[in-house]
CSV table of C-alpha atoms in Angstrom, one decimal:
chain,number,residue,atom,x,y,z
A,1,MET,CA,-47.6,-51.2,23.3
A,2,LYS,CA,-51.3,-51.6,24.1
A,3,ALA,CA,-53.5,-52.9,21.3
A,4,ILE,CA,-57.1,-54.0,21.0
A,5,VAL,CA,-57.2,-57.5,19.7
A,6,LEU,CA,-60.2,-59.4,18.3
A,7,GLN,CA,-60.3,-62.8,20.0
A,8,GLN,CA,-63.0,-64.1,17.6
A,9,THR,CA,-65.8,-62.7,15.5
A,10,GLY,CA,-68.9,-61.9,17.4
A,11,GLY,CA,-70.0,-59.4,20.0
A,12,VAL,CA,-68.1,-56.4,21.3
A,13,GLU,CA,-66.9,-58.4,24.3
A,14,ASN,CA,-64.4,-60.1,21.9
A,15,LEU,CA,-62.5,-56.8,21.6
A,16,VAL,CA,-59.7,-57.2,24.3
A,17,THR,CA,-56.8,-55.0,25.3
A,18,LYS,CA,-53.5,-56.8,25.1
A,19,GLU,CA,-49.8,-55.9,25.4
A,20,LEU,CA,-48.0,-56.6,22.1
A,21,PRO,CA,-44.6,-55.7,20.7
A,22,THR,CA,-44.3,-52.3,18.9
A,23,PRO,CA,-44.5,-53.1,15.2
A,24,ALA,CA,-41.3,-53.2,13.1
A,25,ILE,CA,-41.4,-51.1,10.0
A,26,LYS,CA,-40.5,-51.9,6.4
A,27,ASP,CA,-38.2,-49.7,4.3
A,28,ASN,CA,-41.2,-47.9,2.8
A,29,GLU,CA,-43.1,-47.4,6.1
A,30,VAL,CA,-43.1,-45.0,9.0
A,31,LEU,CA,-44.0,-45.8,12.7
A,32,ILE,CA,-46.7,-43.6,14.0
A,33,ARG,CA,-47.5,-42.9,17.7
A,34,ASN,CA,-51.3,-43.1,17.3
A,35,LYS,CA,-53.4,-40.2,18.8
A,36,ALA,CA,-56.9,-40.9,17.4
A,37,ILE,CA,-58.8,-43.7,15.6
A,38,SER,CA,-61.9,-43.3,13.5
A,39,ILE,CA,-64.6,-46.0,13.8
A,40,ASN,CA,-66.6,-47.0,10.7
A,41,PRO,CA,-69.6,-49.3,10.0
A,42,VAL,CA,-67.1,-51.6,8.3
A,43,ASP,CA,-65.2,-52.0,11.6
A,44,ASN,CA,-68.4,-53.2,13.2
A,45,TYR,CA,-69.1,-55.5,10.3
A,46,VAL,CA,-65.7,-57.3,10.3
A,47,ARG,CA,-65.8,-57.6,14.1
A,48,ALA,CA,-69.1,-59.4,13.9
A,49,VAL,CA,-68.9,-61.5,10.7
A,50,GLU,CA,-66.2,-64.0,9.9
A,51,GLU,CA,-66.7,-63.8,6.1
A,52,ALA,CA,-66.3,-60.0,6.3
A,53,LEU,CA,-63.2,-60.3,8.4
A,54,LYS,CA,-61.6,-62.6,5.7
A,55,ALA,CA,-62.7,-60.3,2.9
A,56,TYR,CA,-61.7,-56.9,4.3
A,57,VAL,CA,-59.0,-57.6,7.0
A,58,ARG,CA,-57.4,-60.7,5.4
A,59,PRO,CA,-55.4,-61.7,8.5
A,60,ALA,CA,-52.6,-64.2,8.2
A,61,ALA,CA,-53.0,-67.5,10.0
A,62,GLY,CA,-52.1,-67.3,13.7
A,63,GLU,CA,-51.5,-63.6,13.9
A,64,ASP,CA,-53.2,-61.3,16.4
A,65,ILE,CA,-56.1,-59.6,14.7
A,66,ILE,CA,-56.1,-55.8,15.3
A,67,LEU,CA,-59.0,-54.1,13.6
A,68,GLY,CA,-59.2,-50.6,12.2
A,69,TRP,CA,-57.7,-48.5,9.4
A,70,ASP,CA,-58.2,-44.8,10.2
A,71,ILE,CA,-55.4,-43.1,12.2
A,72,ALA,CA,-53.9,-39.8,13.1
A,73,GLY,CA,-50.7,-39.4,15.0
A,74,GLU,CA,-47.0,-38.5,15.0
A,75,VAL,CA,-44.1,-40.1,13.1
A,76,VAL,CA,-41.6,-41.5,15.5
A,77,ALA,CA,-39.4,-43.6,13.1
A,78,THR,CA,-38.9,-43.9,9.4
A,79,GLY,CA,-37.9,-46.7,7.0
A,80,LYS,CA,-34.8,-46.5,4.9
A,81,ALA,CA,-36.7,-45.8,1.7
A,82,VAL,CA,-38.9,-43.0,3.2
A,83,THR,CA,-38.3,-39.7,1.4
A,84,HIS,CA,-41.1,-37.3,2.2
A,85,LEU,CA,-41.9,-37.8,5.9
A,86,LYS,CA,-39.6,-37.3,8.9
A,87,THR,CA,-39.7,-37.9,12.6
A,88,GLY,CA,-42.0,-35.4,14.3
A,89,ASP,CA,-44.4,-35.0,11.4
A,90,THR,CA,-48.0,-35.2,12.3
A,91,VAL,CA,-49.9,-37.3,9.8
A,92,PHE,CA,-53.2,-39.0,9.1
A,93,GLY,CA,-54.5,-41.6,6.7
A,94,MET,CA,-56.4,-44.9,6.0
A,95,VAL,CA,-53.8,-47.6,6.3
A,96,ASN,CA,-53.8,-50.8,4.2
A,97,PHE,CA,-57.5,-50.9,3.2
A,98,PRO,CA,-58.5,-53.5,2.2
A,99,GLY,CA,-56.1,-55.5,4.4
A,100,HIS,CA,-54.8,-55.6,7.9
A,101,GLY,CA,-54.5,-52.0,9.0
A,102,LYS,CA,-53.9,-52.7,12.7
A,103,ALA,CA,-55.1,-49.3,13.7
A,104,TYR,CA,-56.5,-50.1,17.1
A,105,ALA,CA,-53.1,-49.7,18.8
A,106,GLU,CA,-50.8,-47.2,20.4
A,107,TYR,CA,-48.3,-47.6,17.5
A,108,VAL,CA,-49.0,-48.3,13.8
A,109,ALA,CA,-46.7,-49.1,10.9
A,110,ALA,CA,-48.0,-47.4,7.8
A,111,PRO,CA,-46.7,-47.1,4.2
A,112,GLU,CA,-45.5,-43.5,3.6
A,113,ASP,CA,-47.5,-43.3,0.3
A,114,GLN,CA,-50.8,-43.8,2.1
A,115,LEU,CA,-50.5,-40.8,4.4
A,116,ALA,CA,-50.8,-37.0,4.3
A,117,LEU,CA,-49.6,-34.3,6.7
A,118,LYS,CA,-52.2,-33.3,9.2
A,119,PRO,CA,-53.3,-29.7,8.5
A,120,ALA,CA,-52.0,-27.4,11.3
A,121,GLY,CA,-55.5,-26.2,12.4
A,122,THR,CA,-57.0,-29.6,12.5
A,123,SER,CA,-57.2,-31.7,15.7
A,124,PHE,CA,-56.0,-35.3,15.7
A,125,GLU,CA,-59.7,-36.3,16.2
A,126,GLU,CA,-60.9,-34.3,13.2
A,127,ALA,CA,-58.1,-35.7,11.1
A,128,ALA,CA,-58.7,-39.3,12.0
A,129,ALA,CA,-62.3,-38.9,11.1
A,130,ALA,CA,-61.4,-37.6,7.6
A,131,THR,CA,-59.9,-40.9,6.4
A,132,LEU,CA,-61.9,-43.9,5.2
A,133,ALA,CA,-65.2,-41.9,5.1
A,134,ALA,CA,-63.7,-38.9,3.4
A,135,LEU,CA,-61.7,-41.0,0.9
A,136,THR,CA,-64.9,-42.9,0.1
A,137,ALA,CA,-66.7,-39.7,-0.7
A,138,TRP,CA,-63.7,-38.4,-2.7
A,139,GLN,CA,-63.2,-41.6,-4.8
A,140,ALA,CA,-67.0,-41.9,-5.3
A,141,LEU,CA,-67.5,-38.3,-6.5
A,142,VAL,CA,-64.1,-37.5,-8.1
A,143,THR,CA,-62.4,-40.7,-9.2
A,144,TYR,CA,-65.5,-42.6,-10.5
A,145,GLY,CA,-68.2,-39.9,-10.5
A,146,HIS,CA,-66.2,-37.4,-12.5
A,147,ILE,CA,-68.1,-34.6,-10.8
A,148,LYS,CA,-68.0,-31.2,-12.4
A,149,LYS,CA,-69.4,-27.7,-11.9
A,150,GLY,CA,-73.1,-27.5,-12.5
A,151,ASP,CA,-73.8,-31.2,-11.9
A,152,ARG,CA,-77.0,-32.1,-9.9
A,153,VAL,CA,-75.9,-34.6,-7.3
A,154,LEU,CA,-78.1,-36.7,-5.0
A,155,ILE,CA,-76.4,-38.0,-1.8
A,156,HIS,CA,-78.2,-40.6,0.3
A,157,SER,CA,-77.6,-40.7,4.1
A,158,ALA,CA,-76.1,-37.2,3.6
A,159,ALA,CA,-75.6,-36.5,7.3
A,160,GLY,CA,-73.6,-39.7,7.9
A,161,GLY,CA,-69.9,-40.4,7.8
A,162,VAL,CA,-69.4,-40.5,4.1
A,163,GLY,CA,-72.4,-38.3,3.3
A,164,HIS,CA,-71.3,-35.2,5.3
A,165,TYR,CA,-67.9,-35.2,3.5
A,166,ALA,CA,-69.6,-35.8,0.1
A,167,ILE,CA,-71.8,-32.7,0.5
A,168,GLN,CA,-68.8,-30.5,1.1
A,169,ILE,CA,-66.7,-32.1,-1.7
A,170,ALA,CA,-69.6,-31.8,-4.2
A,171,LYS,CA,-70.1,-28.1,-3.3
A,172,HIS,CA,-66.3,-27.5,-3.7
A,173,PHE,CA,-66.6,-28.7,-7.3
A,174,GLY,CA,-69.6,-26.4,-7.9
A,175,ALA,CA,-72.4,-29.0,-7.9
A,176,TYR,CA,-76.0,-28.5,-6.9
A,177,VAL,CA,-76.5,-30.9,-4.0
A,178,ILE,CA,-79.7,-32.7,-3.0
A,179,ALA,CA,-79.3,-34.3,0.4
A,180,SER,CA,-81.5,-37.2,1.5
A,181,ALA,CA,-81.7,-37.4,5.2
A,182,SER,CA,-84.1,-37.7,8.1
A,183,PRO,CA,-85.9,-34.6,9.3
A,184,ALA,CA,-83.8,-34.5,12.4
A,185,LYS,CA,-80.7,-34.0,10.3
A,186,LYS,CA,-82.1,-31.4,7.9
A,187,ALA,CA,-80.4,-28.5,9.6
A,188,THR,CA,-77.0,-30.4,9.5
A,189,VAL,CA,-77.1,-31.1,5.7
A,190,LEU,CA,-78.2,-27.5,4.9
A,191,GLU,CA,-75.5,-26.1,7.1
A,192,LEU,CA,-72.9,-28.2,5.4
A,193,GLY,CA,-73.9,-26.6,2.1
A,194,ALA,CA,-76.7,-28.8,0.6
A,195,ASP,CA,-79.0,-26.9,-1.7
A,196,GLU,CA,-82.0,-29.1,-1.1
A,197,HIS,CA,-83.1,-31.5,1.6
A,198,VAL,CA,-85.3,-34.6,0.9
A,199,ASP,CA,-87.0,-36.2,3.8
A,200,TYR,CA,-87.0,-39.9,2.8
A,201,THR,CA,-89.3,-40.7,5.7
A,202,GLN,CA,-92.2,-38.7,4.2
A,203,GLN,CA,-92.0,-39.6,0.6
A,204,PRO,CA,-90.0,-41.8,-1.8
A,205,PHE,CA,-87.1,-39.7,-3.0
A,206,GLU,CA,-87.8,-40.6,-6.6
A,207,THR,CA,-91.2,-38.8,-6.5
A,208,VAL,CA,-89.5,-35.5,-5.8
A,209,VAL,CA,-86.1,-35.8,-7.4
A,210,LYS,CA,-85.3,-35.9,-11.1
A,211,ASP,CA,-82.8,-35.0,-13.8
A,212,VAL,CA,-79.8,-35.9,-11.6
A,213,ASP,CA,-76.2,-36.2,-13.1
A,214,LEU,CA,-74.7,-38.2,-10.2
A,215,VAL,CA,-76.1,-40.3,-7.4
A,216,LEU,CA,-74.0,-41.5,-4.4
A,217,ASP,CA,-76.1,-44.5,-3.1
A,218,THR,CA,-75.1,-45.6,0.4
A,219,GLN,CA,-77.9,-48.1,1.0
A,220,ALA,CA,-78.1,-51.9,1.1
A,221,VAL,CA,-81.9,-51.9,0.8
A,222,PRO,CA,-83.3,-54.2,-2.0
A,223,GLY,CA,-84.5,-52.1,-4.9
A,224,HIS,CA,-82.8,-48.9,-3.7
A,225,LEU,CA,-80.3,-48.8,-6.6
A,226,GLU,CA,-83.0,-49.2,-9.2
A,227,ARG,CA,-84.8,-46.3,-7.6
A,228,SER,CA,-81.6,-44.2,-7.7
A,229,LEU,CA,-81.2,-45.2,-11.3
A,230,SER,CA,-84.7,-43.9,-12.1
A,231,VAL,CA,-83.8,-40.3,-11.2
A,232,LEU,CA,-80.7,-40.1,-13.3
A,233,LYS,CA,-80.3,-38.2,-16.6
A,234,ASP,CA,-79.2,-39.9,-19.8
A,235,GLY,CA,-75.4,-40.2,-19.4
A,236,GLY,CA,-75.6,-40.0,-15.6
A,237,ARG,CA,-73.4,-41.8,-13.0
A,238,LEU,CA,-74.5,-44.1,-10.2
A,239,ILE,CA,-71.9,-44.9,-7.6
A,240,ALA,CA,-73.0,-47.6,-5.1
A,241,LEU,CA,-71.3,-48.3,-1.7
A,242,LEU,CA,-73.4,-51.2,-0.5
A,243,GLY,CA,-75.9,-52.2,-3.1
A,244,ASN,CA,-75.1,-55.0,-5.6
A,245,VAL,CA,-74.3,-53.6,-9.0
A,246,ASP,CA,-75.0,-57.0,-10.7
A,247,GLU,CA,-75.5,-57.9,-14.4
A,248,ALA,CA,-79.2,-57.1,-14.2
A,249,LEU,CA,-78.6,-53.6,-12.9
A,250,GLN,CA,-75.8,-53.0,-15.4
A,251,GLN,CA,-78.2,-53.9,-18.2
A,252,LYS,CA,-80.8,-51.5,-16.8
A,253,ALA,CA,-78.1,-48.8,-16.5
A,254,ALA,CA,-76.8,-49.4,-20.0
A,255,ALA,CA,-80.4,-49.1,-21.4
A,256,ARG,CA,-80.5,-45.6,-19.9
A,257,ASN,CA,-76.9,-44.7,-20.9
A,258,VAL,CA,-75.9,-44.6,-17.2
A,259,TYR,CA,-72.5,-45.6,-15.8
A,260,ALA,CA,-73.0,-47.8,-12.7
A,261,HIS,CA,-70.1,-48.7,-10.4
A,262,ARG,CA,-69.9,-50.5,-7.0
A,263,LEU,CA,-67.1,-48.7,-5.1
A,264,LEU,CA,-64.7,-50.3,-2.6
A,265,VAL,CA,-62.5,-47.6,-1.3
A,266,HIS,CA,-58.7,-48.1,-1.4
A,267,SER,CA,-55.8,-46.5,0.5
A,268,ASN,CA,-54.4,-43.7,-1.6
A,269,GLY,CA,-51.9,-41.1,-0.4
A,270,GLU,CA,-52.5,-38.7,-3.2
A,271,ASP,CA,-56.3,-38.6,-2.5
A,272,MET,CA,-55.4,-38.1,1.2
A,273,LYS,CA,-53.3,-35.1,0.3
A,274,SER,CA,-56.3,-33.7,-1.7
A,275,ILE,CA,-58.5,-34.1,1.3
A,276,ALA,CA,-55.8,-32.5,3.5
A,277,ALA,CA,-55.6,-29.5,1.2
A,278,LEU,CA,-59.3,-28.9,1.4
A,279,MET,CA,-59.2,-29.1,5.2
A,280,GLU,CA,-56.2,-26.7,5.2
A,281,GLN,CA,-58.3,-24.3,3.1
A,282,GLY,CA,-61.3,-24.5,5.4
A,283,VAL,CA,-63.4,-26.1,2.6
A,284,LEU,CA,-63.8,-29.5,4.3
A,285,ARG,CA,-64.4,-30.2,8.0
A,286,SER,CA,-65.2,-33.2,10.1
A,287,ILE,CA,-68.3,-33.5,12.3
A,288,VAL,CA,-67.1,-35.6,15.2
A,289,ALA,CA,-70.3,-36.6,16.9
A,290,GLN,CA,-68.8,-38.4,19.8
A,291,THR,CA,-65.3,-39.4,21.2
A,292,PHE,CA,-64.4,-42.3,23.3
A,293,GLY,CA,-61.4,-43.4,25.3
A,294,PHE,CA,-59.2,-46.3,24.1
A,295,GLU,CA,-60.8,-48.5,26.8
A,296,GLU,CA,-64.3,-47.7,25.4
A,297,MET,CA,-63.9,-49.3,22.0
A,298,ASP,CA,-66.8,-51.6,22.8
A,299,LYS,CA,-69.0,-48.5,23.3
A,300,ALA,CA,-67.8,-47.0,20.0
A,301,HIS,CA,-68.7,-50.2,18.2
A,302,THR,CA,-72.1,-50.3,19.9
A,303,GLN,CA,-72.9,-46.8,18.8
A,304,VAL,CA,-71.7,-47.2,15.2
A,305,ALA,CA,-74.0,-50.2,14.9
A,306,THR,CA,-77.1,-48.1,15.5
A,307,GLY,CA,-76.6,-46.5,12.0
A,308,LYS,CA,-77.8,-43.2,13.4
A,309,THR,CA,-74.6,-41.4,14.0
A,310,ARG,CA,-74.4,-37.8,12.7
A,311,GLY,CA,-70.9,-37.4,11.2
A,312,LYS,CA,-68.2,-39.6,12.7
A,313,LEU,CA,-67.1,-41.4,15.9
A,314,VAL,CA,-63.5,-41.2,17.1
A,315,VAL,CA,-61.5,-43.1,19.7
A,316,ARG,CA,-58.7,-41.3,21.5
A,317,VAL,CA,-55.5,-43.3,22.0
């Protein structure tokens, strides 16, 4: 099979197409003929930074490093212990995150319990997009945020990969959604269902937002979490994706009776099935901003590095 191998951490020129054996599957795994791959900021991060590669991919010594976790494709073989999936099923999921997902390949071995059936009306590209980013939004809002009807929710970078799913999930649960985004993306966040748009380029969000039950903070900017904390109600929840929820912040949160949590998304098939169900119902959809060919992986990485993508980037296999 063809796979894209990372020769060493650094620039996009280190992503090289190579012929490798089709992966063998364990008893609990299925072999997937990959059709589409979603590209995330973390892909770019681990490609460029050795410490990130070790932390998120955790490759074994001497093995070929194949980046990526987000896939959509067709099951072509099943392990002896697989009970719910069969050959011919079309599936999608985030594979072995954190860990060595090996998604940048024509064939991917994946644990059955990390996958969901692809909704019939959803393309492989749209399904692949709704994996790591959608799971992050789900686990932030539902698993840790305990979102409920009537909550006031502030979502930062609301038109981005995680953010555009978070808007839709929050609205599904009956929340009032405040979307922080650039003016160029105002129409997008409102069209996705946000009740209110905050233009962070014109004023600090904390000067116009207050009495929030839940904040999804996607920023790594120093001081940003403290600013998010300031808009929360007593008993609110602060879920951070990139900011450091250290002891000092925990103390500030505790003083205001706020739950603060730094989220690292994990592969979870039950959560994937919840996302699939929302897509099947037409409640959740992917914005695929741009698609690339398999041989254009370097271009996909270059684009995701801009941090300006509306929705998601997808690579066809």
